[in-house]
Short mmCIF file of C-alpha atoms in Angstrom, two decimals:
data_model
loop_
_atom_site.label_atom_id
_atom_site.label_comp_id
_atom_site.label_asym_id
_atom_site.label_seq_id
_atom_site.Cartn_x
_atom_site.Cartn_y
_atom_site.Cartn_z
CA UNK A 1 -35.06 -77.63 23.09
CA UNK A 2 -31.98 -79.36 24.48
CA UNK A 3 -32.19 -82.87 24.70
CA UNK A 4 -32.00 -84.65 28.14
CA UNK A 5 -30.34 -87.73 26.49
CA UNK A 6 -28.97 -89.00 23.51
CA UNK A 7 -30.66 -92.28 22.13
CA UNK A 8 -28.42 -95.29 22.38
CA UNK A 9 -30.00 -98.23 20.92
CA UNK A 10 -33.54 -99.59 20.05
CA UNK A 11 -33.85 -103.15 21.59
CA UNK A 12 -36.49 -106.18 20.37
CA UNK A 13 -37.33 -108.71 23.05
CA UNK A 14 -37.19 -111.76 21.56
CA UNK A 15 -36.72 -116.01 21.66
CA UNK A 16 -33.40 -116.04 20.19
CA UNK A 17 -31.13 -113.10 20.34
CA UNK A 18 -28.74 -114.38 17.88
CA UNK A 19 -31.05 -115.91 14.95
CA UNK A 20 -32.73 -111.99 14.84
CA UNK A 21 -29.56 -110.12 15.12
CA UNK A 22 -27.87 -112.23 11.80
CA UNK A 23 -31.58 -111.69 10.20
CA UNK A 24 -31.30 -108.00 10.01
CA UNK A 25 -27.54 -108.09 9.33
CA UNK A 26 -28.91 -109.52 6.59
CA UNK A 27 -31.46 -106.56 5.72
CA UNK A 28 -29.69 -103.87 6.59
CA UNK A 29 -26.14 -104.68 6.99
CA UNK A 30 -23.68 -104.80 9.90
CA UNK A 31 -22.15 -107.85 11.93
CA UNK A 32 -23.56 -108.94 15.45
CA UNK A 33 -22.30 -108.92 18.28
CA UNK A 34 -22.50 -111.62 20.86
CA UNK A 35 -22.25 -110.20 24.29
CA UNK A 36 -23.81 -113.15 26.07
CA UNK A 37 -26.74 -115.83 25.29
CA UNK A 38 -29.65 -113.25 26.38
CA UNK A 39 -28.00 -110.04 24.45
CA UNK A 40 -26.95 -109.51 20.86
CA UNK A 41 -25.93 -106.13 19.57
CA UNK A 42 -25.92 -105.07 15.97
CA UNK A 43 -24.70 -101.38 14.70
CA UNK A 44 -26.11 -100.86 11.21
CA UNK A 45 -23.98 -98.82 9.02
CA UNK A 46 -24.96 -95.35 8.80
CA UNK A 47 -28.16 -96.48 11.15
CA UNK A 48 -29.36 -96.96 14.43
CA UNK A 49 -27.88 -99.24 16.93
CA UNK A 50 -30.15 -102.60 17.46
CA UNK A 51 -30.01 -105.00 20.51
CA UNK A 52 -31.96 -108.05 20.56
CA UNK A 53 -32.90 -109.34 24.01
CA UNK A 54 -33.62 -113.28 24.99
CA UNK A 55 -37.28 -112.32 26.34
CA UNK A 56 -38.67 -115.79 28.25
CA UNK A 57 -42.39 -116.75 27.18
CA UNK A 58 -42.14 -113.92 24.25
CA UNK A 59 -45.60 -113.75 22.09
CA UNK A 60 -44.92 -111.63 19.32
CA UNK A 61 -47.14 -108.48 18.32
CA UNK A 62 -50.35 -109.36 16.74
CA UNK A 63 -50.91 -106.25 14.11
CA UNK A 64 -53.18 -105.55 12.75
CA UNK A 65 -55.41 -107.70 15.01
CA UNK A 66 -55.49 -106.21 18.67
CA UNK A 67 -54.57 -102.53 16.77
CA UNK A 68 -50.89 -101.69 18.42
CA UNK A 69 -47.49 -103.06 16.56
CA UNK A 70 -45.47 -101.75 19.55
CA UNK A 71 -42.89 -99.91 17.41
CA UNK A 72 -41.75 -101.11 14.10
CA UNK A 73 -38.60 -100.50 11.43
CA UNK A 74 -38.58 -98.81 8.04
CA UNK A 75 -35.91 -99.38 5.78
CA UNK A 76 -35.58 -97.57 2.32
CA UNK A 77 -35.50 -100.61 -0.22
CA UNK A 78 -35.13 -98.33 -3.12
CA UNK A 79 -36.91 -95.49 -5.49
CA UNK A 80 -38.80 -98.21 -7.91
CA UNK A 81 -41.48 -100.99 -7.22
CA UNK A 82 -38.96 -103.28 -8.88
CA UNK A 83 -36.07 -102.48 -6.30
CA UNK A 84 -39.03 -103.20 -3.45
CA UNK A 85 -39.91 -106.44 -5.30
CA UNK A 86 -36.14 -107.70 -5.07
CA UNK A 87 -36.14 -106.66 -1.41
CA UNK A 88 -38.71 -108.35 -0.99
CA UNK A 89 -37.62 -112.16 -2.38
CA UNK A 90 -34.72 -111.27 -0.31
CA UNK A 91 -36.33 -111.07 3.22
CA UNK A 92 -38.59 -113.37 2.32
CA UNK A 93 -35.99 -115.65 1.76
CA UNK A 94 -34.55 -114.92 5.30
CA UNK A 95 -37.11 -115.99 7.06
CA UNK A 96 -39.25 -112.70 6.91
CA UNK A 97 -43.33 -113.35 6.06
CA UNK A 98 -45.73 -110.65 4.58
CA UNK A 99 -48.33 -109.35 7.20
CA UNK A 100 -49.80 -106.52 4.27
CA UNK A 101 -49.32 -105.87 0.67
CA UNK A 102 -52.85 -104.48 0.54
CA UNK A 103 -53.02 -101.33 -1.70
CA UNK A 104 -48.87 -100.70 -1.19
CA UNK A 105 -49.01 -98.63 -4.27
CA UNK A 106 -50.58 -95.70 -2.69
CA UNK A 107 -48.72 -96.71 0.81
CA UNK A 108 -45.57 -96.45 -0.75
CA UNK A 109 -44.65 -99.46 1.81
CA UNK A 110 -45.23 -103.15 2.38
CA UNK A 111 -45.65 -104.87 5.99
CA UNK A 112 -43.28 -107.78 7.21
CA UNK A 113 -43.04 -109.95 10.27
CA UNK A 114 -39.23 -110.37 11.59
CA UNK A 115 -38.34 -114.21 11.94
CA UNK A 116 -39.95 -113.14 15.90
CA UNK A 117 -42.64 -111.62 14.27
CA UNK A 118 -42.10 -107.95 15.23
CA UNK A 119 -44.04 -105.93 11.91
CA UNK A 120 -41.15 -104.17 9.58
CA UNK A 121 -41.45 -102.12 6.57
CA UNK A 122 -39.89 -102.48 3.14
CA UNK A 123 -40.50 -98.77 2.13
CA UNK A 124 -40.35 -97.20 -1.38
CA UNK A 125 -38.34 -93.83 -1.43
CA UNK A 126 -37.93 -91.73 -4.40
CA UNK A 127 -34.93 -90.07 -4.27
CA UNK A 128 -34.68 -86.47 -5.36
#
């Protein structure tokens, strides 16, 4: 089927364009850009396109409570529990906090809140 449009950018609402956009610089790499107070664009190397968008009176998902995240990222943090583990001291240590590490094992994943509190992944992905 032939698409209708070619996807662009995936954009968070958000308090504070600027703090989000440097946090996942800091995950997954990539230097924001400041286009104006309310809009902050961020091209992740070999990756999607993000744009993080002042939103006024945000309230930030509540997973798992009401059921729906919205939408959330998965990055690849590495083949090995240990590379996950690393990932994870790093994030935390941005500002990220752990919404699920219930059972990961058989997930292959663990659940994150974003400094804004949008639910992220840290995934583990063996590599062939």
């Amino acid at each position: 089927m032939a698409a209708v449009a070619r996807l662009r950018t995936v954009v968070l609402d958000c308090p504070d364009p600027r703090e989000l956009a440097v946090f996942y610089a800091a995950v997954g790499g990539g230097t924001p850009v400041e286009e104006d107070a309310d809009w902050v664009v961020l091209q992740i190397p070999a990756g999607p396109r993000l744009a993080f968008q002042r939103a006024r009176g945000y309230a930030p998902p509540d997973w798992p409570h009401h059921g729906s995240q919205q939408f959330h990222l998965d990055f690849d943090a590495g083949g090995t529990w240990e590379e996950v583990d690393a990932a994870e001291a790093k994030v935390l240590a941005l500002g990220a906090r752990v919404l699920d590490r219930e059972d990961y094992e058989s997930k292959d994943f663990r659940v994150y809140a974003d400094p804004a509190g949008h639910p992220f992944c840290l995934c583990r992905i063996e590599q062939p």
